[in-house]
JSON list of C-alpha atoms in Angstrom, two decimals:
[
{"chain": "M", "resi": 1, "resn": "ASN", "atom": "CA", "xyz": [-5.14, -8.56, -6.04]},
{"chain": "M", "resi": 2, "resn": "ALA", "atom": "CA", "xyz": [-1.72, -7.80, -4.57]},
{"chain": "M", "resi": 3, "resn": "GLY", "atom": "CA", "xyz": [-1.07, -8.44, -0.02]},
{"chain": "M", "resi": 4, "resn": "VAL", "atom": "CA", "xyz": [-0.21, -5.71, 2.02]},
{"chain": "M", "resi": 5, "resn": "MET", "atom": "CA", "xyz": [3.61, -5.27, 1.31]},
{"chain": "M", "resi": 6, "resn": "GLN", "atom": "CA", "xyz": [6.56, -4.88, 3.10]},
{"chain": "M", "resi": 7, "resn": "ASN", "atom": "CA", "xyz": [10.20, -3.06, 2.48]},
{"chain": "M", "resi": 8, "resn": "PRO", "atom": "CA", "xyz": [12.31, -3.87, 3.05]},
{"chain": "M", "resi": 9, "resn": "ARG", "atom": "CA", "xyz": [12.61, -7.99, 4.04]},
{"chain": "M", "resi": 10, "resn": "HIS", "atom": "CA", "xyz": [15.54, -7.89, 6.17]},
{"chain": "M", "resi": 11, "resn": "LEU", "atom": "CA", "xyz": [17.72, -4.99, 7.88]},
{"chain": "M", "resi": 12, "resn": "VAL", "atom": "CA", "xyz": [21.03, -4.22, 9.52]},
{"chain": "M", "resi": 13, "resn": "ARG", "atom": "CA", "xyz": [21.84, -1.30, 10.88]},
{"chain": "M", "resi": 14, "resn": "ARG", "atom": "CA", "xyz": [23.81, -0.30, 12.96]},
{"chain": "M", "resi": 15, "resn": "ARG", "atom": "CA", "xyz": [23.65, 0.70, 16.89]},
{"chain": "M", "resi": 16, "resn": "GLY", "atom": "CA", "xyz": [22.68, 4.27, 16.93]},
{"chain": "M", "resi": 17, "resn": "GLN", "atom": "CA", "xyz": [21.56, 4.61, 13.22]},
{"chain": "M", "resi": 18, "resn": "GLU", "atom": "CA", "xyz": [18.13, 5.39, 12.33]},
{"chain": "M", "resi": 19, "resn": "ALA", "atom": "CA", "xyz": [15.80, 2.15, 11.07]},
{"chain": "M", "resi": 20, "resn": "ARG", "atom": "CA", "xyz": [12.87, 3.13, 8.44]},
{"chain": "M", "resi": 21, "resn": "LEU", "atom": "CA", "xyz": [10.27, 0.41, 7.10]},
{"chain": "M", "resi": 22, "resn": "ARG", "atom": "CA", "xyz": [7.59, 0.44, 5.16]},
{"chain": "M", "resi": 23, "resn": "CYS", "atom": "CA", "xyz": [4.80, -1.31, 4.83]},
{"chain": "M", "resi": 24, "resn": "SER", "atom": "CA", "xyz": [2.66, -0.35, 2.04]},
{"chain": "M", "resi": 25, "resn": "PRO", "atom": "CA", "xyz": [-1.76, -2.37, 2.47]},
{"chain": "M", "resi": 26, "resn": "MET", "atom": "CA", "xyz": [-3.30, -4.00, 0.78]},
{"chain": "M", "resi": 27, "resn": "LYS", "atom": "CA", "xyz": [-5.89, -1.95, -1.76]},
{"chain": "M", "resi": 28, "resn": "GLY", "atom": "CA", "xyz": [-8.62, -0.68, -1.02]},
{"chain": "M", "resi": 29, "resn": "HIS", "atom": "CA", "xyz": [-7.64, -1.00, 2.37]},
{"chain": "M", "resi": 30, "resn": "SER", "atom": "CA", "xyz": [-7.26, 2.20, 4.67]},
{"chain": "M", "resi": 31, "resn": "HIS", "atom": "CA", "xyz": [-6.28, 1.74, 8.29]},
{"chain": "M", "resi": 32, "resn": "VAL", "atom": "CA", "xyz": [-2.97, 0.41, 8.84]},
{"chain": "M", "resi": 33, "resn": "TYR", "atom": "CA", "xyz": [-1.60, -1.91, 12.41]},
{"chain": "M", "resi": 34, "resn": "TRP", "atom": "CA", "xyz": [1.93, -2.71, 13.56]},
{"chain": "M", "resi": 35, "resn": "TYR", "atom": "CA", "xyz": [2.99, -5.02, 15.27]},
{"chain": "M", "resi": 36, "resn": "ARG", "atom": "CA", "xyz": [6.92, -6.23, 16.74]},
{"chain": "M", "resi": 37, "resn": "GLN", "atom": "CA", "xyz": [7.89, -10.11, 17.53]},
{"chain": "M", "resi": 38, "resn": "LEU", "atom": "CA", "xyz": [10.41, -10.02, 19.31]},
{"chain": "M", "resi": 39, "resn": "PRO", "atom": "CA", "xyz": [12.47, -13.59, 19.78]},
{"chain": "M", "resi": 40, "resn": "GLU", "atom": "CA", "xyz": [10.98, -15.91, 21.71]},
{"chain": "M", "resi": 41, "resn": "GLU", "atom": "CA", "xyz": [7.33, -13.75, 22.93]},
{"chain": "M", "resi": 42, "resn": "GLY", "atom": "CA", "xyz": [4.66, -13.76, 20.42]},
{"chain": "M", "resi": 43, "resn": "LEU", "atom": "CA", "xyz": [3.55, -10.64, 18.55]},
{"chain": "M", "resi": 44, "resn": "LYS", "atom": "CA", "xyz": [2.79, -7.39, 20.38]},
{"chain": "M", "resi": 45, "resn": "PHE", "atom": "CA", "xyz": [0.55, -4.54, 18.65]},
{"chain": "M", "resi": 46, "resn": "MET", "atom": "CA", "xyz": [3.20, -1.17, 18.88]},
{"chain": "M", "resi": 47, "resn": "VAL", "atom": "CA", "xyz": [0.22, 1.47, 16.30]},
{"chain": "M", "resi": 48, "resn": "TYR", "atom": "CA", "xyz": [-2.88, 1.99, 13.96]},
{"chain": "M", "resi": 49, "resn": "LEU", "atom": "CA", "xyz": [-3.45, 4.45, 11.52]},
{"chain": "M", "resi": 50, "resn": "GLN", "atom": "CA", "xyz": [-5.57, 5.81, 9.56]},
{"chain": "M", "resi": 51, "resn": "LYS", "atom": "CA", "xyz": [-4.32, 7.70, 6.50]},
{"chain": "M", "resi": 52, "resn": "GLU", "atom": "CA", "xyz": [-3.19, 10.46, 8.69]},
{"chain": "M", "resi": 53, "resn": "ASN", "atom": "CA", "xyz": [-4.14, 9.78, 11.71]},
{"chain": "M", "resi": 54, "resn": "ILE", "atom": "CA", "xyz": [-2.14, 8.38, 14.20]},
{"chain": "M", "resi": 55, "resn": "ILE", "atom": "CA", "xyz": [-5.75, 6.61, 16.11]},
{"chain": "M", "resi": 56, "resn": "ASP", "atom": "CA", "xyz": [-4.00, 4.31, 18.78]},
{"chain": "M", "resi": 57, "resn": "GLU", "atom": "CA", "xyz": [-0.14, 4.43, 19.74]},
{"chain": "M", "resi": 58, "resn": "SER", "atom": "CA", "xyz": [-0.26, 3.35, 23.21]},
{"chain": "M", "resi": 59, "resn": "GLY", "atom": "CA", "xyz": [1.67, -0.24, 22.11]},
{"chain": "M", "resi": 60, "resn": "MET", "atom": "CA", "xyz": [4.44, 2.31, 20.82]},
{"chain": "M", "resi": 61, "resn": "PRO", "atom": "CA", "xyz": [7.93, 2.53, 23.33]},
{"chain": "M", "resi": 62, "resn": "LYS", "atom": "CA", "xyz": [8.11, 6.38, 24.45]},
{"chain": "M", "resi": 63, "resn": "GLU", "atom": "CA", "xyz": [11.23, 7.54, 22.43]},
{"chain": "M", "resi": 64, "resn": "ARG", "atom": "CA", "xyz": [12.49, 7.22, 19.63]},
{"chain": "M", "resi": 65, "resn": "PHE", "atom": "CA", "xyz": [9.84, 4.91, 17.88]},
{"chain": "M", "resi": 66, "resn": "SER", "atom": "CA", "xyz": [6.96, 6.69, 14.96]},
{"chain": "M", "resi": 67, "resn": "ALA", "atom": "CA", "xyz": [4.50, 5.42, 12.90]},
{"chain": "M", "resi": 68, "resn": "GLU", "atom": "CA", "xyz": [3.20, 7.67, 10.46]},
{"chain": "M", "resi": 69, "resn": "PHE", "atom": "CA", "xyz": [0.80, 6.99, 7.89]},
{"chain": "M", "resi": 70, "resn": "PRO", "atom": "CA", "xyz": [0.29, 9.71, 4.76]},
{"chain": "M", "resi": 71, "resn": "LYS", "atom": "CA", "xyz": [-1.97, 10.53, 2.64]},
{"chain": "M", "resi": 72, "resn": "GLU", "atom": "CA", "xyz": [-0.19, 9.58, 0.07]},
{"chain": "M", "resi": 73, "resn": "GLY", "atom": "CA", "xyz": [2.53, 6.95, 0.01]},
{"chain": "M", "resi": 74, "resn": "PRO", "atom": "CA", "xyz": [3.13, 3.48, 2.67]},
{"chain": "M", "resi": 75, "resn": "SER", "atom": "CA", "xyz": [2.92, 3.67, 6.47]},
{"chain": "M", "resi": 76, "resn": "ILE", "atom": "CA", "xyz": [6.23, 4.34, 7.83]},
{"chain": "M", "resi": 77, "resn": "LEU", "atom": "CA", "xyz": [7.23, 3.04, 10.82]},
{"chain": "M", "resi": 78, "resn": "ARG", "atom": "CA", "xyz": [10.66, 4.93, 12.50]},
{"chain": "M", "resi": 79, "resn": "ILE", "atom": "CA", "xyz": [12.91, 3.74, 14.86]},
{"chain": "M", "resi": 80, "resn": "GLN", "atom": "CA", "xyz": [15.65, 6.49, 15.38]},
{"chain": "M", "resi": 81, "resn": "GLN", "atom": "CA", "xyz": [19.03, 5.53, 16.94]},
{"chain": "M", "resi": 82, "resn": "VAL", "atom": "CA", "xyz": [18.88, 1.53, 17.05]},
{"chain": "M", "resi": 83, "resn": "VAL", "atom": "CA", "xyz": [19.33, -0.04, 20.51]},
{"chain": "M", "resi": 84, "resn": "ARG", "atom": "CA", "xyz": [20.25, -4.33, 19.76]},
{"chain": "M", "resi": 85, "resn": "GLY", "atom": "CA", "xyz": [16.80, -4.67, 21.61]},
{"chain": "M", "resi": 86, "resn": "ASP", "atom": "CA", "xyz": [15.00, -3.58, 18.61]},
{"chain": "M", "resi": 87, "resn": "SER", "atom": "CA", "xyz": [16.23, -5.99, 16.80]},
{"chain": "M", "resi": 88, "resn": "ALA", "atom": "CA", "xyz": [12.64, -8.24, 16.08]},
{"chain": "M", "resi": 89, "resn": "ALA", "atom": "CA", "xyz": [10.40, -8.86, 12.94]},
{"chain": "M", "resi": 90, "resn": "TYR", "atom": "CA", "xyz": [8.28, -6.40, 12.58]},
{"chain": "M", "resi": 91, "resn": "PHE", "atom": "CA", "xyz": [4.74, -7.14, 11.63]},
{"chain": "M", "resi": 92, "resn": "CYS", "atom": "CA", "xyz": [2.86, -5.19, 8.46]},
{"chain": "M", "resi": 93, "resn": "ALA", "atom": "CA", "xyz": [-1.97, -5.66, 8.32]},
{"chain": "M", "resi": 94, "resn": "SER", "atom": "CA", "xyz": [-4.12, -3.54, 7.18]},
{"chain": "M", "resi": 95, "resn": "SER", "atom": "CA", "xyz": [-7.92, -4.03, 7.42]},
{"chain": "M", "resi": 96, "resn": "PRO", "atom": "CA", "xyz": [-10.25, -2.55, 5.48]},
{"chain": "M", "resi": 97, "resn": "LEU", "atom": "CA", "xyz": [-12.64, 0.46, 6.86]},
{"chain": "M", "resi": 98, "resn": "LEU", "atom": "CA", "xyz": [-14.30, -1.01, 9.87]},
{"chain": "M", "resi": 99, "resn": "VAL", "atom": "CA", "xyz": [-17.55, -2.75, 9.47]},
{"chain": "M", "resi": 100, "resn": "ARG", "atom": "CA", "xyz": [-18.56, -4.38, 12.44]},
{"chain": "M", "resi": 101, "resn": "ARG", "atom": "CA", "xyz": [-18.91, -7.91, 11.00]},
{"chain": "M", "resi": 102, "resn": "LYS", "atom": "CA", "xyz": [-15.37, -8.03, 8.65]},
{"chain": "M", "resi": 103, "resn": "GLU", "atom": "CA", "xyz": [-12.83, -6.47, 10.98]},
{"chain": "M", "resi": 104, "resn": "THR", "atom": "CA", "xyz": [-10.29, -8.76, 9.33]},
{"chain": "M", "resi": 105, "resn": "GLN", "atom": "CA", "xyz": [-5.79, -8.09, 9.66]},
{"chain": "M", "resi": 106, "resn": "TYR", "atom": "CA", "xyz": [-3.69, -9.66, 6.71]},
{"chain": "M", "resi": 107, "resn": "PHE", "atom": "CA", "xyz": [0.08, -9.52, 7.58]},
{"chain": "M", "resi": 108, "resn": "GLY", "atom": "CA", "xyz": [2.45, -8.47, 5.42]},
{"chain": "M", "resi": 109, "resn": "PRO", "atom": "CA", "xyz": [5.79, -11.07, 5.46]},
{"chain": "M", "resi": 110, "resn": "GLY", "atom": "CA", "xyz": [7.16, -9.19, 8.54]},
{"chain": "M", "resi": 111, "resn": "THR", "atom": "CA", "xyz": [10.92, -6.48, 7.96]},
{"chain": "M", "resi": 112, "resn": "ARG", "atom": "CA", "xyz": [13.47, -8.25, 10.08]},
{"chain": "M", "resi": 113, "resn": "LEU", "atom": "CA", "xyz": [15.71, -5.47, 12.12]},
{"chain": "M", "resi": 114, "resn": "LEU", "atom": "CA", "xyz": [18.95, -7.13, 13.01]},
{"chain": "M", "resi": 115, "resn": "VAL", "atom": "CA", "xyz": [20.91, -4.40, 15.17]},
{"chain": "M", "resi": 116, "resn": "LEU", "atom": "CA", "xyz": [25.10, -5.05, 15.20]},
{"chain": "Z", "resi": 1, "resn": "ALA", "atom": "CA", "xyz": [-3.56, -10.56, 32.80]},
{"chain": "Z", "resi": 2, "resn": "GLN", "atom": "CA", "xyz": [-2.12, -12.30, 29.31]},
{"chain": "Z", "resi": 3, "resn": "LYS", "atom": "CA", "xyz": [-5.94, -12.15, 27.01]},
{"chain": "Z", "resi": 4, "resn": "VAL", "atom": "CA", "xyz": [-4.68, -15.35, 24.82]},
{"chain": "Z", "resi": 5, "resn": "THR", "atom": "CA", "xyz": [-3.83, -18.40, 26.99]},
{"chain": "Z", "resi": 6, "resn": "GLN", "atom": "CA", "xyz": [-1.60, -20.97, 24.16]},
{"chain": "Z", "resi": 7, "resn": "ALA", "atom": "CA", "xyz": [-0.47, -22.88, 26.57]},
{"chain": "Z", "resi": 8, "resn": "GLN", "atom": "CA", "xyz": [1.20, -25.75, 24.01]},
{"chain": "Z", "resi": 9, "resn": "THR", "atom": "CA", "xyz": [4.42, -23.20, 23.59]},
{"chain": "Z", "resi": 10, "resn": "GLU", "atom": "CA", "xyz": [5.72, -27.28, 21.30]},
{"chain": "Z", "resi": 11, "resn": "ILE", "atom": "CA", "xyz": [3.89, -30.23, 20.32]},
{"chain": "Z", "resi": 12, "resn": "SER", "atom": "CA", "xyz": [4.59, -33.08, 18.24]},
{"chain": "Z", "resi": 13, "resn": "VAL", "atom": "CA", "xyz": [2.82, -35.56, 15.90]},
{"chain": "Z", "resi": 14, "resn": "VAL", "atom": "CA", "xyz": [3.92, -37.89, 13.52]},
{"chain": "Z", "resi": 15, "resn": "GLU", "atom": "CA", "xyz": [2.39, -37.59, 9.85]},
{"chain": "Z", "resi": 16, "resn": "LYS", "atom": "CA", "xyz": [-1.64, -38.26, 9.37]},
{"chain": "Z", "resi": 17, "resn": "GLU", "atom": "CA", "xyz": [-2.50, -38.02, 13.57]},
{"chain": "Z", "resi": 18, "resn": "ASP", "atom": "CA", "xyz": [-4.78, -35.35, 14.23]},
{"chain": "Z", "resi": 19, "resn": "VAL", "atom": "CA", "xyz": [-3.59, -32.27, 16.23]},
{"chain": "Z", "resi": 20, "resn": "THR", "atom": "CA", "xyz": [-5.76, -29.77, 18.02]},
{"chain": "Z", "resi": 21, "resn": "LEU", "atom": "CA", "xyz": [-4.23, -26.71, 19.11]},
{"chain": "Z", "resi": 22, "resn": "ASP", "atom": "CA", "xyz": [-5.62, -24.85, 22.34]},
{"chain": "Z", "resi": 23, "resn": "CYS", "atom": "CA", "xyz": [-6.10, -21.51, 22.69]},
{"chain": "Z", "resi": 24, "resn": "VAL", "atom": "CA", "xyz": [-8.32, -19.90, 26.20]},
{"chain": "Z", "resi": 25, "resn": "TYR", "atom": "CA", "xyz": [-8.96, -16.05, 26.01]},
{"chain": "Z", "resi": 26, "resn": "GLU", "atom": "CA", "xyz": [-9.82, -13.17, 28.68]},
{"chain": "Z", "resi": 27, "resn": "THR", "atom": "CA", "xyz": [-12.08, -10.52, 27.42]},
{"chain": "Z", "resi": 28, "resn": "ARG", "atom": "CA", "xyz": [-15.26, -8.80, 29.56]},
{"chain": "Z", "resi": 29, "resn": "ASP", "atom": "CA", "xyz": [-16.52, -6.99, 26.09]},
{"chain": "Z", "resi": 30, "resn": "THR", "atom": "CA", "xyz": [-19.68, -9.34, 24.66]},
{"chain": "Z", "resi": 31, "resn": "THR", "atom": "CA", "xyz": [-18.82, -8.19, 20.67]},
{"chain": "Z", "resi": 32, "resn": "TYR", "atom": "CA", "xyz": [-15.25, -9.90, 20.20]},
{"chain": "Z", "resi": 33, "resn": "TYR", "atom": "CA", "xyz": [-12.83, -11.69, 17.80]},
{"chain": "Z", "resi": 34, "resn": "LEU", "atom": "CA", "xyz": [-10.65, -14.25, 17.43]},
{"chain": "Z", "resi": 35, "resn": "PHE", "atom": "CA", "xyz": [-8.38, -15.33, 14.88]},
{"chain": "Z", "resi": 36, "resn": "TRP", "atom": "CA", "xyz": [-6.11, -18.17, 14.38]},
{"chain": "Z", "resi": 37, "resn": "TYR", "atom": "CA", "xyz": [-2.98, -17.31, 11.80]},
{"chain": "Z", "resi": 38, "resn": "LYS", "atom": "CA", "xyz": [-0.36, -19.67, 10.76]},
{"chain": "Z", "resi": 39, "resn": "GLN", "atom": "CA", "xyz": [3.66, -18.63, 10.66]},
{"chain": "Z", "resi": 40, "resn": "PRO", "atom": "CA", "xyz": [5.44, -21.31, 8.79]},
{"chain": "Z", "resi": 41, "resn": "PRO", "atom": "CA", "xyz": [9.04, -21.65, 8.15]},
{"chain": "Z", "resi": 42, "resn": "SER", "atom": "CA", "xyz": [9.15, -18.15, 6.28]},
{"chain": "Z", "resi": 43, "resn": "GLY", "atom": "CA", "xyz": [8.15, -15.75, 8.47]},
{"chain": "Z", "resi": 44, "resn": "GLU", "atom": "CA", "xyz": [5.01, -14.94, 6.72]},
{"chain": "Z", "resi": 45, "resn": "LEU", "atom": "CA", "xyz": [1.22, -14.52, 8.92]},
{"chain": "Z", "resi": 46, "resn": "VAL", "atom": "CA", "xyz": [-1.28, -16.07, 7.59]},
{"chain": "Z", "resi": 47, "resn": "PHE", "atom": "CA", "xyz": [-5.14, -15.84, 8.62]},
{"chain": "Z", "resi": 48, "resn": "LEU", "atom": "CA", "xyz": [-6.60, -19.06, 8.97]},
{"chain": "Z", "resi": 49, "resn": "ILE", "atom": "CA", "xyz": [-9.97, -18.10, 10.47]},
{"chain": "Z", "resi": 50, "resn": "ARG", "atom": "CA", "xyz": [-12.01, -15.07, 11.84]},
{"chain": "Z", "resi": 51, "resn": "ARG", "atom": "CA", "xyz": [-15.18, -15.93, 14.86]},
{"chain": "Z", "resi": 52, "resn": "ASN", "atom": "CA", "xyz": [-17.20, -13.72, 15.97]},
{"chain": "Z", "resi": 53, "resn": "SER", "atom": "CA", "xyz": [-18.63, -13.63, 19.36]},
{"chain": "Z", "resi": 54, "resn": "PHE", "atom": "CA", "xyz": [-21.70, -13.73, 18.43]},
{"chain": "Z", "resi": 55, "resn": "ASP", "atom": "CA", "xyz": [-22.23, -17.07, 16.32]},
{"chain": "Z", "resi": 56, "resn": "GLU", "atom": "CA", "xyz": [-21.21, -20.21, 18.62]},
{"chain": "Z", "resi": 57, "resn": "GLN", "atom": "CA", "xyz": [-21.22, -22.95, 15.64]},
{"chain": "Z", "resi": 58, "resn": "ASN", "atom": "CA", "xyz": [-18.53, -24.22, 14.85]},
{"chain": "Z", "resi": 59, "resn": "GLU", "atom": "CA", "xyz": [-16.75, -23.98, 11.45]},
{"chain": "Z", "resi": 60, "resn": "ILE", "atom": "CA", "xyz": [-14.71, -27.08, 9.24]},
{"chain": "Z", "resi": 61, "resn": "SER", "atom": "CA", "xyz": [-12.73, -25.92, 6.76]},
{"chain": "Z", "resi": 62, "resn": "GLY", "atom": "CA", "xyz": [-11.13, -29.43, 5.18]},
{"chain": "Z", "resi": 63, "resn": "ARG", "atom": "CA", "xyz": [-8.71, -30.73, 6.82]},
{"chain": "Z", "resi": 64, "resn": "TYR", "atom": "CA", "xyz": [-8.67, -28.03, 10.10]},
{"chain": "Z", "resi": 65, "resn": "SER", "atom": "CA", "xyz": [-11.83, -27.55, 12.13]},
{"chain": "Z", "resi": 66, "resn": "TRP", "atom": "CA", "xyz": [-12.88, -24.65, 15.37]},
{"chain": "Z", "resi": 67, "resn": "ASN", "atom": "CA", "xyz": [-14.49, -24.95, 18.10]},
{"chain": "Z", "resi": 68, "resn": "PHE", "atom": "CA", "xyz": [-15.38, -22.34, 19.98]},
{"chain": "Z", "resi": 69, "resn": "GLN", "atom": "CA", "xyz": [-16.74, -22.66, 23.03]},
{"chain": "Z", "resi": 70, "resn": "LYS", "atom": "CA", "xyz": [-17.67, -20.24, 25.34]},
{"chain": "Z", "resi": 71, "resn": "SER", "atom": "CA", "xyz": [-18.65, -21.80, 28.61]},
{"chain": "Z", "resi": 72, "resn": "THR", "atom": "CA", "xyz": [-15.08, -22.71, 28.66]},
{"chain": "Z", "resi": 73, "resn": "SER", "atom": "CA", "xyz": [-13.92, -19.62, 26.92]},
{"chain": "Z", "resi": 74, "resn": "SER", "atom": "CA", "xyz": [-11.89, -20.92, 24.45]},
{"chain": "Z", "resi": 75, "resn": "PHE", "atom": "CA", "xyz": [-11.02, -21.43, 20.51]},
{"chain": "Z", "resi": 76, "resn": "ASN", "atom": "CA", "xyz": [-9.32, -24.40, 20.00]},
{"chain": "Z", "resi": 77, "resn": "PHE", "atom": "CA", "xyz": [-8.30, -25.77, 16.61]},
{"chain": "Z", "resi": 78, "resn": "THR", "atom": "CA", "xyz": [-7.44, -29.03, 15.13]},
{"chain": "Z", "resi": 79, "resn": "ILE", "atom": "CA", "xyz": [-5.98, -30.13, 12.01]},
{"chain": "Z", "resi": 80, "resn": "THR", "atom": "CA", "xyz": [-7.61, -33.44, 11.00]},
{"chain": "Z", "resi": 81, "resn": "ALA", "atom": "CA", "xyz": [-4.88, -36.52, 9.65]},
{"chain": "Z", "resi": 82, "resn": "SER", "atom": "CA", "xyz": [-1.52, -33.90, 9.78]},
{"chain": "Z", "resi": 83, "resn": "GLN", "atom": "CA", "xyz": [1.11, -32.88, 6.82]},
{"chain": "Z", "resi": 84, "resn": "VAL", "atom": "CA", "xyz": [4.91, -32.34, 7.33]},
{"chain": "Z", "resi": 85, "resn": "VAL", "atom": "CA", "xyz": [3.72, -28.70, 5.19]},
{"chain": "Z", "resi": 86, "resn": "ASP", "atom": "CA", "xyz": [1.49, -28.35, 9.15]},
{"chain": "Z", "resi": 87, "resn": "SER", "atom": "CA", "xyz": [4.63, -27.33, 10.97]},
{"chain": "Z", "resi": 88, "resn": "ALA", "atom": "CA", "xyz": [4.37, -24.15, 11.42]},
{"chain": "Z", "resi": 89, "resn": "VAL", "atom": "CA", "xyz": [3.22, -21.76, 14.39]},
{"chain": "Z", "resi": 90, "resn": "TYR", "atom": "CA", "xyz": [-0.31, -21.31, 15.30]},
{"chain": "Z", "resi": 91, "resn": "PHE", "atom": "CA", "xyz": [-0.95, -18.17, 16.87]},
{"chain": "Z", "resi": 92, "resn": "CYS", "atom": "CA", "xyz": [-4.37, -17.52, 18.51]},
{"chain": "Z", "resi": 93, "resn": "ALA", "atom": "CA", "xyz": [-5.81, -14.04, 18.65]},
{"chain": "Z", "resi": 94, "resn": "LEU", "atom": "CA", "xyz": [-8.63, -11.65, 20.08]},
{"chain": "Z", "resi": 95, "resn": "SER", "atom": "CA", "xyz": [-10.18, -8.21, 19.30]},
{"chain": "Z", "resi": 96, "resn": "GLU", "atom": "CA", "xyz": [-12.26, -7.22, 21.61]},
{"chain": "Z", "resi": 97, "resn": "ALA", "atom": "CA", "xyz": [-14.79, -4.07, 19.93]},
{"chain": "Z", "resi": 98, "resn": "GLY", "atom": "CA", "xyz": [-16.31, -2.68, 23.08]},
{"chain": "Z", "resi": 99, "resn": "ARG", "atom": "CA", "xyz": [-16.76, 1.06, 24.23]},
{"chain": "Z", "resi": 100, "resn": "GLY", "atom": "CA", "xyz": [-12.70, 2.15, 25.26]},
{"chain": "Z", "resi": 101, "resn": "SER", "atom": "CA", "xyz": [-11.32, -0.95, 23.39]},
{"chain": "Z", "resi": 102, "resn": "THR", "atom": "CA", "xyz": [-9.72, 0.04, 19.95]},
{"chain": "Z", "resi": 103, "resn": "LEU", "atom": "CA", "xyz": [-11.43, -1.07, 17.40]},
{"chain": "Z", "resi": 104, "resn": "GLY", "atom": "CA", "xyz": [-9.10, -4.35, 15.26]},
{"chain": "Z", "resi": 105, "resn": "ARG", "atom": "CA", "xyz": [-6.24, -4.79, 17.99]},
{"chain": "Z", "resi": 106, "resn": "LEU", "atom": "CA", "xyz": [-4.99, -7.54, 17.90]},
{"chain": "Z", "resi": 107, "resn": "TYR", "atom": "CA", "xyz": [-3.45, -9.69, 21.23]},
{"chain": "Z", "resi": 108, "resn": "PHE", "atom": "CA", "xyz": [-1.66, -12.29, 20.52]},
{"chain": "Z", "resi": 109, "resn": "GLY", "atom": "CA", "xyz": [-1.38, -15.68, 22.18]},
{"chain": "Z", "resi": 110, "resn": "ARG", "atom": "CA", "xyz": [3.18, -16.98, 22.30]},
{"chain": "Z", "resi": 111, "resn": "GLY", "atom": "CA", "xyz": [1.98, -19.27, 19.80]},
{"chain": "Z", "resi": 112, "resn": "THR", "atom": "CA", "xyz": [2.30, -23.26, 20.27]},
{"chain": "Z", "resi": 113, "resn": "GLN", "atom": "CA", "xyz": [5.26, -25.01, 17.58]},
{"chain": "Z", "resi": 114, "resn": "LEU", "atom": "CA", "xyz": [3.47, -27.83, 15.46]},
{"chain": "Z", "resi": 115, "resn": "THR", "atom": "CA", "xyz": [6.04, -30.36, 14.25]},
{"chain": "Z", "resi": 116, "resn": "VAL", "atom": "CA", "xyz": [4.87, -33.02, 12.07]},
{"chain": "Z", "resi": 117, "resn": "TRP", "atom": "CA", "xyz": [7.02, -35.97, 11.25]},
{"chain": "Z", "resi": 118, "resn": "PRO", "atom": "CA", "xyz": [7.23, -37.06, 8.38]}
]
């Protein structure tokens, strides 16, 4: 049973370029969360998605960041016109259809983004 | 205000010592969930345990044990007879389930770096 898959594992971009991070949830999981881990900080929630729906994006920066989870294919976190401050580890987590007593998020290995 | 506080930023112990990692949380919800995750040097996040607010039983899993105290809003994690492989950053996290909360959204503490020396 494959876990949460993220790719690429490492991504290098120059300032002004676009970064696309992909996340395939565990089989049977229909909820995806994205978190960002900045150096010297803990993990911060960014966005929560279900298939074709953004449920909560209150943790997303207002500009340049977007996320989607299409009916088919992985969830995508997109960062346009990257800046050095975007350098961080981006983690995706998935959980099954929410049943209150069974909420556990399982994390992927993360994508380390470095902006030069 | 920080919802999850891990006051210990770094702890060093020698192998076979017991070590306790502290976690204090803050929430107004009566139903919530608490978690511990491990982040080894390789960088991935490994789920360790989930505790529901309505279940105050403490739990033991091998060398790991967790002490949930609602009265002090704490969910501490103890490793008995620590080993070098336990060296990692450990994160405590909270998920709220009240009205108006985003189900499943995790609030993380800043983590405790545990180093176990041989």
